[in-house]
XYZ file of C-alpha atoms in Angstrom:
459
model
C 4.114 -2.704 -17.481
C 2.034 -5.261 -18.635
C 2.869 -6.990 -15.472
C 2.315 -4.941 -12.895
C -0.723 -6.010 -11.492
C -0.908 -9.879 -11.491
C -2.172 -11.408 -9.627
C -3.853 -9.174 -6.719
C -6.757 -8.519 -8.709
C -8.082 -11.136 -6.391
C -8.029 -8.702 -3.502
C -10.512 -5.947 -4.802
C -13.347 -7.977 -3.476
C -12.157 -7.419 0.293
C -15.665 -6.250 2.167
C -15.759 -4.121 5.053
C -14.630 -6.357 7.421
C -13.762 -5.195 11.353
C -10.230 -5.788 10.708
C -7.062 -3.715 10.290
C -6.525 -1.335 13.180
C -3.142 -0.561 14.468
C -2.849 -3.310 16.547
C -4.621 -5.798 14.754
C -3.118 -9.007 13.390
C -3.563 -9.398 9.235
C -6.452 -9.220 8.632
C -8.166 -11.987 6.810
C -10.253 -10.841 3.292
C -13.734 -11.863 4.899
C -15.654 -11.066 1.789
C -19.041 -11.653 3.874
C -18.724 -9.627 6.832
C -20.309 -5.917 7.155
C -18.968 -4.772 10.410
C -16.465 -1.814 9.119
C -13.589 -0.919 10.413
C -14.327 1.325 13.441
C -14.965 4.813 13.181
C -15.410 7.817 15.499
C -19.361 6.917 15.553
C -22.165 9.832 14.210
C -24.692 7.443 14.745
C -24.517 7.107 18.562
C -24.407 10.620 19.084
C -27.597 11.052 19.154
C -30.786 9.488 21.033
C -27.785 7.468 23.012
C -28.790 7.752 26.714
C -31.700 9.318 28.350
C -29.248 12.640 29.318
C -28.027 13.463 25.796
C -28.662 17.308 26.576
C -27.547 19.731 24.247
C -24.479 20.499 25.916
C -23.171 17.149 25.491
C -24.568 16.376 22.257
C -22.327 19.502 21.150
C -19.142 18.148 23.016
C -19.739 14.951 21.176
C -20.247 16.128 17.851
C -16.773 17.972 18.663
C -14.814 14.580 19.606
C -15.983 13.139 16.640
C -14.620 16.005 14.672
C -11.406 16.183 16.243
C -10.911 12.043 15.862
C -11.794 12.267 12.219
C -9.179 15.157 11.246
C -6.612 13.050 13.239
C -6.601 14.847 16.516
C -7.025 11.500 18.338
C -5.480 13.202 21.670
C -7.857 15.782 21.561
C -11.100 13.618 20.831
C -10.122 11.287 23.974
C -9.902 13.984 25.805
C -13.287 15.626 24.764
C -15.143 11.887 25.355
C -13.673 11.108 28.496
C -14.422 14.765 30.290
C -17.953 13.672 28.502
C -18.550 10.456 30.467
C -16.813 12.228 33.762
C -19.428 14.364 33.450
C -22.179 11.971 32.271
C -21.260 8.370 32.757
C -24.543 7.015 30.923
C -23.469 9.106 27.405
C -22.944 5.497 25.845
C -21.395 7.216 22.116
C -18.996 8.616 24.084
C -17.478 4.987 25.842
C -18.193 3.884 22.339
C -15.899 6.292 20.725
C -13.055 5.795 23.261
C -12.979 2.625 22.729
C -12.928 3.430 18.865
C -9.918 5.722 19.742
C -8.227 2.824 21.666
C -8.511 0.374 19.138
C -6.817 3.185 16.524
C -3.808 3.455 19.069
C -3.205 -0.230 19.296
C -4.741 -0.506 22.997
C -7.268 -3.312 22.961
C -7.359 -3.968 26.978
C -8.510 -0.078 27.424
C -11.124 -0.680 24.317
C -12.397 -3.524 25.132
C -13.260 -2.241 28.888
C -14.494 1.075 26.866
C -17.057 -1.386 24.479
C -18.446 -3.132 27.812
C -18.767 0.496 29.822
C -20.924 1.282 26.622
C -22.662 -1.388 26.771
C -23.743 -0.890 30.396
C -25.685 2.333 29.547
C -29.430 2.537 28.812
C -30.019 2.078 26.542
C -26.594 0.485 25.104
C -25.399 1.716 21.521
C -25.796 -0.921 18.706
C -22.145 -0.291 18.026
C -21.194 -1.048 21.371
C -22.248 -4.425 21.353
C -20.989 -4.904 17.713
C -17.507 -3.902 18.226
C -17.266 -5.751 21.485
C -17.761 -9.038 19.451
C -15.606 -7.994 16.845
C -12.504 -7.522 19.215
C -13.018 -10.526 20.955
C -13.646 -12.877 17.557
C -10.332 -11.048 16.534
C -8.228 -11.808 19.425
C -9.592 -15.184 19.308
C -11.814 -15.727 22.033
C -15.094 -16.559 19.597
C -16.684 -18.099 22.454
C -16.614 -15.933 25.092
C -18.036 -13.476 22.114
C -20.534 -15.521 21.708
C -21.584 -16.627 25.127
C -21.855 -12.397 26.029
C -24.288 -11.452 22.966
C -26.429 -14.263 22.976
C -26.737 -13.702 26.848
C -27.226 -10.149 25.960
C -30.056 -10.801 23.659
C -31.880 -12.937 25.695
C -31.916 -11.036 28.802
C -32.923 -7.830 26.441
C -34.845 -9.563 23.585
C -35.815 -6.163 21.797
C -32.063 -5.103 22.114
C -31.545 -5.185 18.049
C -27.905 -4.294 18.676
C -27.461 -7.297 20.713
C -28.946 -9.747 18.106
C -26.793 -8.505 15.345
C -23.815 -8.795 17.219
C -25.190 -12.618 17.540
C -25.677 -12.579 13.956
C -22.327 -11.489 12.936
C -20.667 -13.571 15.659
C -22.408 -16.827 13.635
C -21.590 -16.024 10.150
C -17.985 -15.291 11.861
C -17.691 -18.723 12.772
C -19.610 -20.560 9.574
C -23.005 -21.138 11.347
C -24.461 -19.600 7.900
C -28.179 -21.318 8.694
C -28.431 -19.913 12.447
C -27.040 -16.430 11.013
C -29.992 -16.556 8.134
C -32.695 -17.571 10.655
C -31.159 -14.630 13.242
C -31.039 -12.095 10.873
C -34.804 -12.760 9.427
C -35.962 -12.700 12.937
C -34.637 -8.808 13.596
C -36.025 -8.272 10.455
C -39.705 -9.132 11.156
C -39.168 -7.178 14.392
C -37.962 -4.668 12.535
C -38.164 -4.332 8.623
C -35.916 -1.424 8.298
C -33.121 -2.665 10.166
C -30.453 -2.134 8.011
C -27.660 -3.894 10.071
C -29.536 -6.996 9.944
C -29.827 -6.680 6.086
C -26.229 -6.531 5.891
C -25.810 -9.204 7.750
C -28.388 -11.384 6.081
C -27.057 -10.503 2.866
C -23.748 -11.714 4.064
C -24.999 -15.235 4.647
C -26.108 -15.175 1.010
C -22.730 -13.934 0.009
C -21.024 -16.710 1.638
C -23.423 -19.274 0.201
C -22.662 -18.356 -3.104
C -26.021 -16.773 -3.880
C -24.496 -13.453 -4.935
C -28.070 -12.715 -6.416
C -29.922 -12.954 -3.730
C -27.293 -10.619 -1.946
C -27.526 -8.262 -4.128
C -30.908 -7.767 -3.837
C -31.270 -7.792 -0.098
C -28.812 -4.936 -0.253
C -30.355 -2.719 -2.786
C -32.973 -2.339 0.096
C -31.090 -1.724 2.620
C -29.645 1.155 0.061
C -32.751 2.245 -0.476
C -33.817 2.684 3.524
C -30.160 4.020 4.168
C -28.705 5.707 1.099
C -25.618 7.570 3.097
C -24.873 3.815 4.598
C -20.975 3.400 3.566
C -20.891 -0.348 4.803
C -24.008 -1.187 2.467
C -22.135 0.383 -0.777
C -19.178 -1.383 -0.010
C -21.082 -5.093 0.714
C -22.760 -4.090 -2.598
C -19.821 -3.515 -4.505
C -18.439 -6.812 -3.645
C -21.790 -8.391 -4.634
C -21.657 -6.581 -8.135
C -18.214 -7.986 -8.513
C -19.186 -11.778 -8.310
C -22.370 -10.817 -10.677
C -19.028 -9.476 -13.188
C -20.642 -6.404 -13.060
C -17.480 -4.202 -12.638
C -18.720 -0.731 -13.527
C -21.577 -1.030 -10.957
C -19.091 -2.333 -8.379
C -16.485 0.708 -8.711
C -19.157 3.292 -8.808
C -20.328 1.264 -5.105
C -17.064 1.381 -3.793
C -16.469 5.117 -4.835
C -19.551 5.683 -2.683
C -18.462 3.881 0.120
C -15.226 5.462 0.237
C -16.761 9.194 -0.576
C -19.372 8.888 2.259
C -16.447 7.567 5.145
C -13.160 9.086 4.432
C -11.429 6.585 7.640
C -13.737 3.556 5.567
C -10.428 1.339 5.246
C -11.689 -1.612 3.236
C -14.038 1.257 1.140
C -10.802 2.802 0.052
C -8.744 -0.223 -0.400
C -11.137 -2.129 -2.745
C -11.915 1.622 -4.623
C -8.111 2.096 -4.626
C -7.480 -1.412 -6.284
C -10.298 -1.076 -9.006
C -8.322 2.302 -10.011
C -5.062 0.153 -10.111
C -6.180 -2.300 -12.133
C -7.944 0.524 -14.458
C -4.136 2.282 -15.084
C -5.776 5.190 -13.183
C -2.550 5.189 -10.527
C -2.673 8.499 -9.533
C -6.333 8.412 -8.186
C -5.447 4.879 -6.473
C -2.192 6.177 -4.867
C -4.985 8.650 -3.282
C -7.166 6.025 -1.806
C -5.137 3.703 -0.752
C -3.007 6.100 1.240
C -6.555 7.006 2.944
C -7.296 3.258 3.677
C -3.308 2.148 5.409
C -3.800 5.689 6.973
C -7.074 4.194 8.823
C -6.019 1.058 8.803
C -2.017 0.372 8.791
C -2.080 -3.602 8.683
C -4.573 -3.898 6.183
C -2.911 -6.202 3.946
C -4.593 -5.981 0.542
C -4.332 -1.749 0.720
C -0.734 -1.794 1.537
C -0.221 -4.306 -1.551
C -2.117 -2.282 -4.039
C -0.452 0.340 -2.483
C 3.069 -1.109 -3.706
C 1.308 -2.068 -7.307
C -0.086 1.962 -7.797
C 3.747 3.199 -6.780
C 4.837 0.733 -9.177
C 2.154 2.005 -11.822
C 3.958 5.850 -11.332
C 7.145 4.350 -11.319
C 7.879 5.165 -8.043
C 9.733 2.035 -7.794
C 11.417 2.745 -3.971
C 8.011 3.472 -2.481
C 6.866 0.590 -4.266
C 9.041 -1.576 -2.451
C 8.710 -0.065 0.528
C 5.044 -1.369 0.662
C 5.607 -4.909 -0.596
C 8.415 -5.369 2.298
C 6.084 -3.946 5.064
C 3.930 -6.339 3.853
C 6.229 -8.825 4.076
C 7.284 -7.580 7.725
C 3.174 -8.108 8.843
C 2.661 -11.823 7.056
C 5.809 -13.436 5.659
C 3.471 -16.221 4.597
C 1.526 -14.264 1.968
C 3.300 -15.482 -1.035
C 1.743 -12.708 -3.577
C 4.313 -10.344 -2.067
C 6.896 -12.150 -3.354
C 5.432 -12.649 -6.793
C 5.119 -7.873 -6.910
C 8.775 -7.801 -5.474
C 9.769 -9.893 -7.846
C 8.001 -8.707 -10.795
C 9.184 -4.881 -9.908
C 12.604 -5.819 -9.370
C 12.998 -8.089 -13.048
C 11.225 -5.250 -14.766
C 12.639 -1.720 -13.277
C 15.372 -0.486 -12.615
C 15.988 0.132 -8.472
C 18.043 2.984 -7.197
C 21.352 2.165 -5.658
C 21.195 -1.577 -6.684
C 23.304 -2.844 -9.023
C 21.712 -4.336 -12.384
C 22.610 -7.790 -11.581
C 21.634 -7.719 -8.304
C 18.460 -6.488 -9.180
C 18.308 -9.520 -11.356
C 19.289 -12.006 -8.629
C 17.010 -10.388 -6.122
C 14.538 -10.755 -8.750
C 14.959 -14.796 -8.810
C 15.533 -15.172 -5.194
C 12.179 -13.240 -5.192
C 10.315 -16.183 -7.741
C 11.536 -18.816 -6.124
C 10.558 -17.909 -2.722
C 6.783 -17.435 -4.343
C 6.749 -20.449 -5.072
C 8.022 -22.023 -1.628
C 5.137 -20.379 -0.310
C 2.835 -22.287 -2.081
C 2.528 -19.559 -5.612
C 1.078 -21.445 -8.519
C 1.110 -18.897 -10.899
C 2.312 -20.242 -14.321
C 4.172 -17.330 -15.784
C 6.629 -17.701 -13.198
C 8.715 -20.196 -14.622
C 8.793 -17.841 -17.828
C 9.690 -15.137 -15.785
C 12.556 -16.799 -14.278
C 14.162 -17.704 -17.641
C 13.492 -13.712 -18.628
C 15.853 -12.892 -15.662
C 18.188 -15.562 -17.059
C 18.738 -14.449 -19.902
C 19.199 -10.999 -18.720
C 21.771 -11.848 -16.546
C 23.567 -13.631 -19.309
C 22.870 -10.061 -21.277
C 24.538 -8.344 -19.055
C 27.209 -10.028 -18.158
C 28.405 -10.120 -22.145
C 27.605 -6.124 -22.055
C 30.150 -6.199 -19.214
C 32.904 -8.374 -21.006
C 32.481 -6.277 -24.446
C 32.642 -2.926 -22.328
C 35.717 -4.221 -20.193
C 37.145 -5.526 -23.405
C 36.241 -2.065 -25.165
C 38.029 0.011 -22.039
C 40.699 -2.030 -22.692
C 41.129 -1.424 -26.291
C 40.752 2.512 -25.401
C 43.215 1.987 -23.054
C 46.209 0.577 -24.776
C 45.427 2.989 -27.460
C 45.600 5.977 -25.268
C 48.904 4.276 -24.403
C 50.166 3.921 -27.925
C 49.397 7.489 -28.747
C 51.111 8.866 -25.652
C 54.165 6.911 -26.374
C 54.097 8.120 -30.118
C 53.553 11.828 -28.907
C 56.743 11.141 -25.919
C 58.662 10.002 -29.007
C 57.733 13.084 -31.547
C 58.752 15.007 -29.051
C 62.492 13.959 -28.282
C 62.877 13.720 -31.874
C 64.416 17.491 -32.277
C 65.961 17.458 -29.637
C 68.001 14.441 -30.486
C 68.755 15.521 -34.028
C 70.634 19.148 -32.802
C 74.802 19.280 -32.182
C 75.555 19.142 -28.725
C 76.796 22.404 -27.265
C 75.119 24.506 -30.644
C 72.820 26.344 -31.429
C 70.152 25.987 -34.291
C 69.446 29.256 -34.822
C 72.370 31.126 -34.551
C 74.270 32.446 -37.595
C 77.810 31.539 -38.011
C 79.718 34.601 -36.830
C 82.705 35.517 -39.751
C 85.994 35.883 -38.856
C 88.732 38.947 -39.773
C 89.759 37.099 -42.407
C 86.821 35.761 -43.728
C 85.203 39.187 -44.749
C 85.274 38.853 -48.241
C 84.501 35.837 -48.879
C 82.294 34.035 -46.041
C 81.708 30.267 -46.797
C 78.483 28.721 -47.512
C 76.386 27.893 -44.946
C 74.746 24.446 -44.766
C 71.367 23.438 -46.133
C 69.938 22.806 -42.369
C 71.530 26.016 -41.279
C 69.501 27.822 -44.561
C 66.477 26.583 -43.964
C 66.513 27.009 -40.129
C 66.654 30.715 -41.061
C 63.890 30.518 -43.376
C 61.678 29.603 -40.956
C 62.677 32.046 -38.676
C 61.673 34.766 -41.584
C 57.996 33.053 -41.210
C 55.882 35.723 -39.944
């Protein structure tokens, strides 16, 4: 077991990023970016829209129930009758777009982000996961181009702006994203979103202090924030502060139970801990919310591997596989699990071969990782001691065999042997019968004849 977790340990420090729904390509381990994966929003339920009335702040408290215990059919249908009825109620275009995004249809949420958008005033969120989807299906300009357009025609539209800002520090403009966020921030001090963001930039820079610090007050404005315990916990990683970080990402994931990257980086911290049972938990939460999340779906496989549940283990690494091909750290796990546990229905040296195959394909994809070549002679060598168990067990069937043979023939022979050795035509255990003239004086019977009697006295 001592290799079961090498070398993903790289992947724990995967920040919520605005990757991983169902339809989403692989998503890339953005360390710096805050925008989490989309959720069934709480925040723009409320103060959203000038004709939030009761009624429909009740109907949209119930959507956001029914999307976050998995009813997804029922939740669309609660938002939509919502805008039907109210086509200003900007949470509820926000959350159908959420919904669309978790079904894979990114034409229906993008049109639901820019409906939300529309409304007066607009959600933050709408304008946040508008960007998002557009940076992600790779149209970073036309992302651009709408928020800064946005934020210029509605200059104290805060949502707008840190859209902006997360649409710079998406595409490296680290100095412009600094100078953005500082600028919501002296419009507004308590802006958490722009913290995040800001402390992003410093992430990315390498000033992991400095991030740090900027986040602790964004904690301290929003303590129930998920995406600020999460940023944090990647923060407290750099600073090798590990028990900070896991008790940050156990917040996270405990204050957002559909927090993908919360769960996945909480999940991976329990792998690497031995605690595989409590990972296993987690990251089942996190490729729940988000299926092609890479790094969950790989710790996945390692936690499986950690309870020996060596078929479910597999099954992760090769869906991982399936989603990037070119991620050569799969390899490296199926490789590992196949050299060093045994796999139902395959046949030791298969298992052995696959193992090998596995190795060597790590390292076409560009693996470095210097055990490997010590790994591969392990698997050698086991090959080589299995195929001389093989020979000494055929040669030991063999041996049973022809002696199995030998004793049957001996026991074939035994038998005949009385049967050969009595007259033809007589009978062994009949006494000679005397004739008339005999009476007096019967002859002697023979020795065999005397003792066949005997035994026939035998009780």
């Amino acid at each position: 077991m001592s290799r079961l977790v090498a070398p993903l340990l790289g992947v724990v420090a995967l920040a919520a990023c605005g990757h991983g729904q169902v339809a989403a390509p692989p998503p890339r381990p953005l360390t710096t970016s805050t925008a989490a994966t989309p959720e069934v929003q709480e925040g723009a339920a409320s103060g959203q829209g000038p004709a939030t009335d009761a009624d429909t702040q009740a109907a949209i408290e119930r959507g956001i129930a029914q999307g976050r215990s998995g009813d997804l059919d029922g939740a669309r249908r609660t938002f939509r009758d919502i805008v039907n009825r109210n086509p200003n109620a900007g949470a509820a275009w926000v959350n159908l777009g959420v919904l669309a995004e978790r079904t894979g249809d990114l034409k229906e949420a993008e049109a639901s982000y820019r409906r939300a958008a529309q409304c007066t005033p607009a959600p933050p969120e709408s304008w946040d996961f508008l960007a998002r989807l557009l940076v992600r299906t790779k149209r970073a300009s036309e992302a651009e181009a709408l928020v800064r357009g946005a934020a210029q025609q509605q200059p104290t539209d805060l949502g707008a702006r840190n859209a902006l800002t997360w649409v710079l520090l998406e595409t490296g403009r680290l100095p412009e994203a600094e100078a953005e966020a500082k600028k919501i921030l002296k419009a507004d001090e308590q802006n958490v979103r722009a913290m995040q963001l800001l402390a992003g930039g410093y992430y990315r820079q390498g000033k992991y202090e400095l991030c740090r610090l900027v986040l602790e007050n964004a904690r301290a404005v929003d303590p129930k924030d998920p995406v600020t315990h999460n940023a944090l916990g990647t923060a407290l990683l750099k600073l090798k502060q590990r028990p900070a970080a896991l008790e940050s990402f156990k917040t996270a994931a405990s204050l957002r139970s559909d927090f993908a990257e919360a769960h996945s980086n909480f999940g991976a911290m329990l792998v690497e801990s031995g605690d595989y049972e409590g990972a296993v938990k987690e990251l089942e939460l996190a490729v729940s919310a988000a299926p092609e999340l890479l790094p969950a779906r790989m710790n996945l496989g390692n936690a499986y591997r950690g309870k020996l549940e060596m078929v479910k283990a597999r099954e992760q690494y090769e869906k991982v596989v399936a989603l990037d091909p070119t991620l050569a750290d799969t390899y490296y796990n199926l490789a590992i699990l196949h050299l060093d546990s045994d796999v139902p229905g395959m046949d030791t040296l298969d298992r052995y071969n696959k193992a090998i195959a596995y190795f060597n394909t790590y390292k076409e994809k560009g693996g470095s990782d210097e055990r490997v070549e010590q790994y591969l002679k392990d698997a050698n060598r086991a090959i080589d001691r299995e195929q001389r168990r093989r020979e000494r067990e055929k040669k030991d069937q063999l041996r049973k065999a022809e002696k199995e043979a030998e004793e049957k023939r001996q026991a074939e022979a035994a038998a005949r042997a009385p049967a050969e050795a009595t007259p033809a035509g007589g009978d062994a255990t009949k006494p000679t019968e005397a004739t008339p003239s005999d009476t007096q004086t019967p002859p002697a019977p023979t020795s065999k004849k005397k003792s066949s009697r005997a035994k026939l006295k035998t009780p």
